GROMACS .gro file of C-alpha atoms in nm:
model
  364
    1LYS     CA    1   0.399   2.625  -0.694
    2GLU     CA    2   0.642   2.595  -0.407
    3PRO     CA    3   0.644   2.725  -0.050
    4ALA     CA    4   0.890   2.995   0.052
    5GLU     CA    5   1.209   2.828   0.176
    6ALA     CA    6   1.218   3.045   0.489
    7ALA     CA    7   0.872   2.918   0.587
    8MET     CA    8   0.977   2.553   0.570
    9ARG     CA    9   1.137   2.532   0.914
   10TYR     CA   10   0.986   2.378   1.223
   11SER     CA   11   0.766   2.604   1.434
   12ASP     CA   12   0.571   2.546   1.753
   13LYS     CA   13   0.357   2.853   1.683
   14PRO     CA   14   0.029   2.855   1.488
   15LEU     CA   15   0.037   2.977   1.129
   16ARG     CA   16  -0.095   3.321   1.044
   17ASP     CA   17  -0.153   3.225   0.682
   18SER     CA   18  -0.128   2.922   0.455
   19LEU     CA   19   0.215   2.817   0.329
   20LEU     CA   20   0.089   2.806  -0.030
   21LYS     CA   21  -0.129   3.047  -0.221
   22LEU     CA   22  -0.485   2.921  -0.192
   23SER     CA   23  -0.795   3.025  -0.384
   24SER     CA   24  -1.003   3.175  -0.105
   25ALA     CA   25  -1.004   3.315   0.246
   26ALA     CA   26  -1.203   3.008   0.356
   27ALA     CA   27  -0.932   2.774   0.225
   28ARG     CA   28  -0.661   2.976   0.402
   29LYS     CA   29  -0.863   2.959   0.724
   30ASP     CA   30  -0.889   2.582   0.685
   31ALA     CA   31  -0.511   2.564   0.635
   32ILE     CA   32  -0.451   2.751   0.961
   33LEU     CA   33  -0.683   2.511   1.145
   34LEU     CA   34  -0.506   2.212   0.990
   35PHE     CA   35  -0.172   2.330   1.126
   36LYS     CA   36  -0.320   2.366   1.475
   37ARG     CA   37  -0.434   2.005   1.457
   38ILE     CA   38  -0.090   1.896   1.337
   39LEU     CA   39   0.078   2.083   1.624
   40THR     CA   40  -0.150   1.915   1.877
   41PHE     CA   41  -0.097   1.573   1.719
   42MET     CA   42   0.281   1.618   1.738
   43GLY     CA   43   0.283   1.764   2.089
   44GLU     CA   44   0.439   1.591   2.385
   45GLY     CA   45   0.162   1.691   2.623
   46SER     CA   46  -0.066   1.455   2.811
   47TYR     CA   47  -0.290   1.368   2.515
   48ASP     CA   48  -0.421   1.015   2.500
   49GLU     CA   49  -0.358   0.810   2.187
   50LYS     CA   50  -0.721   0.809   2.082
   51ARG     CA   51  -0.726   1.189   2.075
   52ARG     CA   52  -0.412   1.191   1.863
   53ALA     CA   53  -0.567   0.938   1.627
   54ASN     CA   54  -0.881   1.152   1.598
   55LEU     CA   55  -0.670   1.457   1.513
   56ALA     CA   56  -0.482   1.258   1.249
   57LEU     CA   57  -0.809   1.134   1.102
   58GLN     CA   58  -0.939   1.492   1.080
   59VAL     CA   59  -0.630   1.593   0.880
   60LEU     CA   60  -0.665   1.289   0.653
   61GLU     CA   61  -1.035   1.356   0.595
   62VAL     CA   62  -0.965   1.714   0.485
   63GLY     CA   63  -0.697   1.601   0.241
   64PHE     CA   64  -0.910   1.314   0.113
   65LYS     CA   65  -1.212   1.535   0.047
   66GLU     CA   66  -1.050   1.871  -0.039
   67PRO     CA   67  -0.796   1.840  -0.325
   68GLU     CA   68  -0.691   2.206  -0.300
   69LEU     CA   69  -0.557   2.153   0.053
   70ARG     CA   70  -0.352   1.840  -0.019
   71ASP     CA   71  -0.035   2.022  -0.123
   72GLU     CA   72  -0.072   2.251   0.178
   73ILE     CA   73  -0.089   1.949   0.411
   74PHE     CA   74   0.227   1.800   0.260
   75CYS     CA   75   0.406   2.134   0.305
   76GLN     CA   76   0.295   2.175   0.666
   77LEU     CA   77   0.412   1.827   0.762
   78LEU     CA   78   0.747   1.859   0.585
   79LYS     CA   79   0.792   2.194   0.759
   80GLN     CA   80   0.754   2.017   1.094
   81THR     CA   81   1.019   1.758   1.004
   82THR     CA   82   1.276   2.030   0.925
   83GLY     CA   83   1.489   2.134   1.221
   84ASN     CA   84   1.249   1.986   1.474
   85PRO     CA   85   1.423   1.981   1.817
   86SER     CA   86   1.203   1.696   1.942
   87PRO     CA   87   1.274   1.345   1.808
   88MET     CA   88   0.927   1.237   1.924
   89GLY     CA   89   0.758   1.532   1.755
   90GLU     CA   90   0.948   1.477   1.432
   91SER     CA   91   0.864   1.106   1.436
   92ARG     CA   92   0.495   1.186   1.474
   93ALA     CA   93   0.510   1.435   1.187
   94TRP     CA   94   0.664   1.168   0.964
   95GLN     CA   95   0.400   0.918   1.071
   96LEU     CA   96   0.117   1.152   0.979
   97LEU     CA   97   0.291   1.233   0.651
   98TYR     CA   98   0.318   0.859   0.578
   99TRP     CA   99  -0.055   0.816   0.637
  100CYS     CA  100  -0.129   1.113   0.410
  101CYS     CA  101   0.090   0.968   0.134
  102GLY     CA  102  -0.118   0.650   0.142
  103CYS     CA  103  -0.447   0.837   0.150
  104PHE     CA  104  -0.408   1.097  -0.125
  105GLY     CA  105  -0.149   1.231  -0.366
  106PRO     CA  106  -0.031   1.583  -0.446
  107SER     CA  107  -0.145   1.787  -0.743
  108LYS     CA  108   0.039   1.710  -1.066
  109SER     CA  109   0.215   2.048  -1.060
  110PHE     CA  110   0.340   1.984  -0.705
  111GLU     CA  111   0.476   1.631  -0.756
  112GLU     CA  112   0.825   1.734  -0.868
  113TRP     CA  113   0.890   1.956  -0.566
  114LEU     CA  114   0.746   1.705  -0.320
  115PHE     CA  115   0.944   1.412  -0.461
  116LYS     CA  116   1.262   1.621  -0.460
  117VAL     CA  117   1.228   1.714  -0.093
  118ILE     CA  118   1.140   1.361   0.020
  119ASP     CA  119   1.423   1.212  -0.186
  120GLU     CA  120   1.667   1.454  -0.021
  121ARG     CA  121   1.544   1.341   0.321
  122ALA     CA  122   1.591   0.978   0.216
  123GLY     CA  123   1.954   1.050   0.127
  124PRO     CA  124   2.273   0.978   0.324
  125ALA     CA  125   2.282   1.324   0.484
  126SER     CA  126   1.977   1.240   0.697
  127SER     CA  127   1.967   1.035   1.016
  128GLY     CA  128   1.866   0.670   1.000
  129PRO     CA  129   1.507   0.720   1.125
  130THR     CA  130   1.455   1.012   0.887
  131ARG     CA  131   1.589   0.816   0.589
  132ARG     CA  132   1.361   0.525   0.673
  133ALA     CA  133   1.054   0.748   0.714
  134ALA     CA  134   1.122   0.939   0.393
  135HIS     CA  135   1.177   0.613   0.205
  136VAL     CA  136   0.841   0.465   0.304
  137CYS     CA  137   0.665   0.796   0.230
  138ARG     CA  138   0.815   0.796  -0.119
  139ARG     CA  139   0.703   0.437  -0.166
  140GLU     CA  140   0.344   0.532  -0.083
  141LEU     CA  141   0.357   0.830  -0.318
  142ASP     CA  142   0.495   0.614  -0.599
  143ALA     CA  143   0.199   0.380  -0.559
  144ILE     CA  144  -0.055   0.661  -0.577
  145CYS     CA  145   0.113   0.890  -0.833
  146ALA     CA  146   0.303   0.656  -1.065
  147ARG     CA  147   0.102   0.335  -1.043
  148HIS     CA  148  -0.235   0.502  -0.979
  149ILE     CA  149  -0.325   0.277  -0.687
  150PRO     CA  150  -0.625   0.444  -0.521
  151GLY     CA  151  -0.586   0.608  -0.183
  152ARG     CA  152  -0.806   0.504   0.109
  153LEU     CA  153  -0.930   0.679   0.420
  154PRO     CA  154  -0.834   0.449   0.709
  155PRO     CA  155  -1.047   0.378   1.017
  156ILE     CA  156  -0.936   0.510   1.353
  157GLU     CA  157  -0.863   0.157   1.482
  158TRP     CA  158  -0.598   0.117   1.213
  159LEU     CA  159  -0.441   0.452   1.302
  160LEU     CA  160  -0.423   0.350   1.668
  161GLY     CA  161  -0.254   0.023   1.576
  162GLN     CA  162  -0.006   0.198   1.347
  163MET     CA  163   0.079   0.448   1.621
  164GLN     CA  164   0.203   0.158   1.829
  165SER     CA  165   0.388  -0.011   1.543
  166GLY     CA  166   0.578   0.286   1.397
  167VAL     CA  167   0.614   0.450   1.056
  168GLY     CA  168   0.574   0.217   0.759
  169SER     CA  169   0.455  -0.091   0.947
  170SER     CA  170   0.169  -0.183   0.713
  171LEU     CA  171   0.139  -0.528   0.557
  172PHE     CA  172   0.033  -0.366   0.228
  173ARG     CA  173   0.246  -0.182  -0.032
  174THR     CA  174   0.553  -0.324   0.141
  175PRO     CA  175   0.834  -0.522  -0.029
  176LEU     CA  176   0.842  -0.896   0.030
  177GLU     CA  177   1.189  -0.874   0.186
  178GLU     CA  178   1.077  -0.616   0.440
  179LEU     CA  179   0.767  -0.815   0.531
  180MET     CA  180   0.981  -1.121   0.597
  181SER     CA  181   1.233  -0.924   0.804
  182ARG     CA  182   0.953  -0.797   1.031
  183GLN     CA  183   0.770  -1.129   1.055
  184ASP     CA  184   0.773  -1.317   1.385
  185PRO     CA  185   1.018  -1.610   1.344
  186ALA     CA  186   0.795  -1.815   1.574
  187LEU     CA  187   0.542  -1.835   1.290
  188GLN     CA  188   0.795  -2.043   1.094
  189LEU     CA  189   0.659  -1.922   0.760
  190GLU     CA  190   0.868  -1.913   0.444
  191VAL     CA  191   0.640  -1.656   0.276
  192PRO     CA  192   0.473  -1.340   0.413
  193LEU     CA  193   0.182  -1.389   0.652
  194PRO     CA  194  -0.075  -1.196   0.441
  195LEU     CA  195  -0.029  -1.445   0.156
  196VAL     CA  196  -0.077  -1.742   0.388
  197TRP     CA  197  -0.370  -1.585   0.571
  198LEU     CA  198  -0.561  -1.469   0.263
  199THR     CA  199  -0.523  -1.793   0.066
  200SER     CA  200  -0.637  -1.983   0.374
  201ALA     CA  201  -0.933  -1.748   0.416
  202VAL     CA  202  -1.044  -1.814   0.058
  203SER     CA  203  -1.035  -2.187   0.121
  204LYS     CA  204  -1.214  -2.165   0.457
  205ALA     CA  205  -1.496  -1.963   0.298
  206ASN     CA  206  -1.554  -2.238   0.039
  207GLY     CA  207  -1.372  -2.062  -0.241
  208LYS     CA  208  -1.351  -2.388  -0.434
  209GLY     CA  209  -1.730  -2.405  -0.438
  210THR     CA  210  -1.789  -2.039  -0.524
  211GLU     CA  211  -1.880  -1.954  -0.881
  212GLY     CA  212  -1.661  -1.683  -1.032
  213ILE     CA  213  -1.406  -1.691  -0.749
  214PHE     CA  214  -1.130  -1.432  -0.814
  215ARG     CA  215  -1.330  -1.295  -1.109
  216VAL     CA  216  -1.640  -1.161  -0.933
  217ALA     CA  217  -1.589  -0.833  -0.749
  218ALA     CA  218  -1.672  -0.809  -0.379
  219ASN     CA  219  -1.819  -0.510  -0.201
  220ASP     CA  220  -1.551  -0.237  -0.172
  221ALA     CA  221  -1.652  -0.147   0.182
  222GLN     CA  222  -1.616  -0.509   0.294
  223ILE     CA  223  -1.277  -0.541   0.125
  224ASN     CA  224  -1.153  -0.227   0.301
  225LYS     CA  225  -1.284  -0.348   0.636
  226LEU     CA  226  -1.095  -0.674   0.593
  227ARG     CA  227  -0.782  -0.494   0.471
  228TYR     CA  228  -0.760  -0.271   0.777
  229ALA     CA  229  -0.858  -0.547   1.020
  230LEU     CA  230  -0.582  -0.771   0.885
  231ASP     CA  231  -0.341  -0.476   0.904
  232THR     CA  232  -0.426  -0.387   1.265
  233PRO     CA  233  -0.241  -0.575   1.542
  234GLY     CA  234  -0.473  -0.786   1.755
  235HIS     CA  235  -0.764  -0.779   1.507
  236LEU     CA  236  -0.719  -1.116   1.334
  237ASN     CA  237  -1.030  -1.265   1.495
  238TYR     CA  238  -1.233  -0.971   1.367
  239ALA     CA  239  -1.075  -1.015   1.024
  240GLU     CA  240  -1.179  -1.380   1.019
  241SER     CA  241  -1.538  -1.286   1.102
  242LEU     CA  242  -1.550  -1.047   0.804
  243CYS     CA  243  -1.473  -1.304   0.536
  244LYS     CA  244  -1.586  -1.643   0.664
  245THR     CA  245  -1.915  -1.636   0.471
  246ASP     CA  246  -1.804  -1.466   0.146
  247ALA     CA  247  -1.496  -1.601  -0.030
  248HIS     CA  248  -1.504  -1.312  -0.279
  249VAL     CA  249  -1.393  -1.067  -0.007
  250SER     CA  250  -1.067  -1.243   0.080
  251ALA     CA  251  -1.012  -1.336  -0.287
  252CYS     CA  252  -1.030  -0.971  -0.391
  253LEU     CA  253  -0.801  -0.864  -0.107
  254LEU     CA  254  -0.548  -1.132  -0.207
  255LYS     CA  255  -0.533  -0.984  -0.557
  256GLN     CA  256  -0.507  -0.634  -0.409
  257TRP     CA  257  -0.217  -0.734  -0.183
  258LEU     CA  258  -0.029  -0.887  -0.476
  259ARG     CA  259  -0.102  -0.596  -0.709
  260GLU     CA  260   0.025  -0.341  -0.456
  261LEU     CA  261   0.363  -0.504  -0.394
  262PRO     CA  262   0.629  -0.244  -0.484
  263GLU     CA  263   0.815  -0.516  -0.674
  264PRO     CA  264   0.580  -0.775  -0.826
  265VAL     CA  265   0.619  -1.149  -0.781
  266ILE     CA  266   0.784  -1.160  -1.125
  267PRO     CA  267   1.025  -0.863  -1.099
  268GLY     CA  268   1.008  -0.595  -1.364
  269SER     CA  269   1.362  -0.677  -1.477
  270LEU     CA  270   1.234  -1.018  -1.594
  271TYR     CA  271   0.910  -0.895  -1.752
  272GLU     CA  272   1.011  -0.918  -2.119
  273GLU     CA  273   1.192  -1.249  -2.068
  274ALA     CA  274   0.885  -1.391  -1.898
  275LEU     CA  275   0.658  -1.292  -2.185
  276ALA     CA  276   0.901  -1.449  -2.432
  277THR     CA  277   0.850  -1.788  -2.262
  278ALA     CA  278   0.468  -1.779  -2.269
  279GLY     CA  279   0.337  -2.118  -2.382
  280ASP     CA  280   0.679  -2.284  -2.347
  281ALA     CA  281   0.668  -2.471  -2.016
  282LYS     CA  282   1.034  -2.572  -2.019
  283ALA     CA  283   1.156  -2.217  -2.085
  284ALA     CA  284   0.913  -2.060  -1.836
  285LEU     CA  285   1.017  -2.294  -1.555
  286ALA     CA  286   1.385  -2.246  -1.639
  287LEU     CA  287   1.337  -1.870  -1.609
  288VAL     CA  288   1.161  -1.901  -1.274
  289ASP     CA  289   1.408  -2.151  -1.130
  290GLY     CA  290   1.718  -1.987  -1.270
  291LYS     CA  291   1.656  -1.614  -1.235
  292LEU     CA  292   1.412  -1.550  -0.951
  293ASP     CA  293   1.569  -1.489  -0.611
  294ALA     CA  294   1.485  -1.737  -0.336
  295LEU     CA  295   1.207  -1.533  -0.173
  296HIS     CA  296   1.025  -1.440  -0.495
  297LYS     CA  297   1.053  -1.803  -0.603
  298ARG     CA  298   0.897  -1.927  -0.277
  299VAL     CA  299   0.613  -1.676  -0.306
  300LEU     CA  300   0.550  -1.766  -0.670
  301TYR     CA  301   0.542  -2.140  -0.608
  302PHE     CA  302   0.322  -2.095  -0.299
  303LEU     CA  303   0.073  -1.896  -0.506
  304ILE     CA  304   0.083  -2.134  -0.802
  305LYS     CA  305   0.038  -2.435  -0.572
  306PHE     CA  306  -0.269  -2.264  -0.425
  307LEU     CA  307  -0.415  -2.183  -0.768
  308ARG     CA  308  -0.360  -2.541  -0.884
  309THR     CA  309  -0.604  -2.657  -0.613
  310PHE     CA  310  -0.875  -2.498  -0.830
  311LEU     CA  311  -0.793  -2.718  -1.132
  312PRO     CA  312  -0.970  -3.048  -1.047
  313PRO     CA  313  -1.273  -3.095  -1.276
  314ASP     CA  314  -1.528  -3.090  -0.993
  315VAL     CA  315  -1.386  -2.761  -0.863
  316GLN     CA  316  -1.388  -2.605  -1.210
  317ALA     CA  317  -1.748  -2.717  -1.253
  318ALA     CA  318  -1.841  -2.524  -0.939
  319THR     CA  319  -1.625  -2.213  -0.990
  320LYS     CA  320  -1.638  -2.186  -1.370
  321MET     CA  321  -1.270  -2.088  -1.341
  322GLY     CA  322  -1.018  -2.299  -1.533
  323ALA     CA  323  -0.644  -2.239  -1.567
  324SER     CA  324  -0.685  -1.980  -1.843
  325ASN     CA  325  -0.947  -1.790  -1.642
  326LEU     CA  326  -0.728  -1.789  -1.332
  327ALA     CA  327  -0.431  -1.674  -1.539
  328THR     CA  328  -0.627  -1.386  -1.691
  329VAL     CA  329  -0.724  -1.267  -1.343
  330PHE     CA  330  -0.386  -1.312  -1.175
  331ALA     CA  331  -0.148  -1.204  -1.452
  332PRO     CA  332  -0.192  -0.830  -1.372
  333THR     CA  333  -0.113  -0.902  -1.007
  334MET     CA  334   0.204  -1.100  -1.078
  335LEU     CA  335   0.356  -0.910  -1.372
  336ARG     CA  336   0.401  -0.537  -1.424
  337ALA     CA  337   0.525  -0.366  -1.737
  338GLU     CA  338   0.748  -0.062  -1.692
  339SER     CA  339   0.543   0.122  -1.952
  340GLN     CA  340   0.219   0.274  -1.825
  341ASP     CA  341   0.089   0.331  -2.178
  342ALA     CA  342  -0.263   0.190  -2.187
  343LEU     CA  343  -0.241   0.058  -2.544
  344ASP     CA  344   0.094  -0.108  -2.481
  345MET     CA  345  -0.036  -0.271  -2.164
  346LEU     CA  346  -0.348  -0.394  -2.344
  347SER     CA  347  -0.146  -0.540  -2.631
  348LYS     CA  348   0.061  -0.749  -2.387
  349SER     CA  349  -0.219  -0.860  -2.155
  350GLN     CA  350  -0.291  -1.185  -2.339
  351THR     CA  351   0.077  -1.281  -2.346
  352GLU     CA  352   0.099  -1.210  -1.973
  353ALA     CA  353  -0.197  -1.439  -1.915
  354ASP     CA  354  -0.042  -1.708  -2.136
  355PHE     CA  355   0.277  -1.700  -1.928
  356VAL     CA  356   0.088  -1.732  -1.600
  357CYS     CA  357  -0.131  -2.006  -1.746
  358THR     CA  358   0.183  -2.196  -1.843
  359LEU     CA  359   0.300  -2.180  -1.481
  360ILE     CA  360  -0.038  -2.283  -1.339
  361GLU     CA  361  -0.056  -2.584  -1.569
  362HIS     CA  362   0.305  -2.701  -1.537
  363ALA     CA  363   0.475  -2.569  -1.221
  364THR     CA  364   0.466  -2.807  -0.926
   0.00000   0.00000   0.00000
């Protein structure tokens, strides 16, 4: 299913019908209401930011809860980025589209059309801001559609913070290089702030005295609260309050942050070579030192140095997590096979863990 090409041009008028064929009159009515909300969100009138954020949240909630309307939402927002005479209005449409791409994906039958349109917008024929917005939208869709990372409905506080920061300003699902380019130089950090903050939070919450640290799952609601607090400017104190008594919360979010990197700590191009060195400390370290770029190497060694603090016998006695246990937990966050075949991934999981265990035991 695809929308009519003539309908995919910017309009400041309400829709009379849905852009796609929907199953019922009620669904078509909902589609018309959605477009009214999108128009108001994009408008340049005297609406305060909280009202805009509420409108955005209403659109996200519909898409999150009503799968039939997801493709319609993507169409409506792309329509408003096509031939829009207002740079501000177009920017807001892209921002809402970016949030939608991180919250829910399209139907399987709609993926090809949606990817094609967004890829065209990310091409050289588009302006710089449009290319950038389309690129980060595609990155979010890749995470949800190709890598099956679950979407999340964000709180309004996060939306308000993102409205101030611009499209694609999240600390999650963002390449290491981009995180470093946006990071305040005054922090004088050689690795991204989320990695420093989350590893520190685990330690402050007595992670080294917590049984099953990194293995035991934390409450999903608490993890999401911490995720969005950490990702909202000015909310670090609140973030600290959420995880100071439960190390599992920050430990789970650390794994989530690593797992959602578009390019893992060990890049996909080195995946097979890495597995070939499992159990061979000299070969594994030679691979890391000789083939990882400087940033990925710094991130890897920072993480390994942190994990090695859990190796002393008294810490292992408390956590019940030795090097092999840590490797089993962290291997899926540091390595990513190109194949998404479940049996293939399962067959390589032990070798992945062996490689990471080799690094934990021997990298310094």
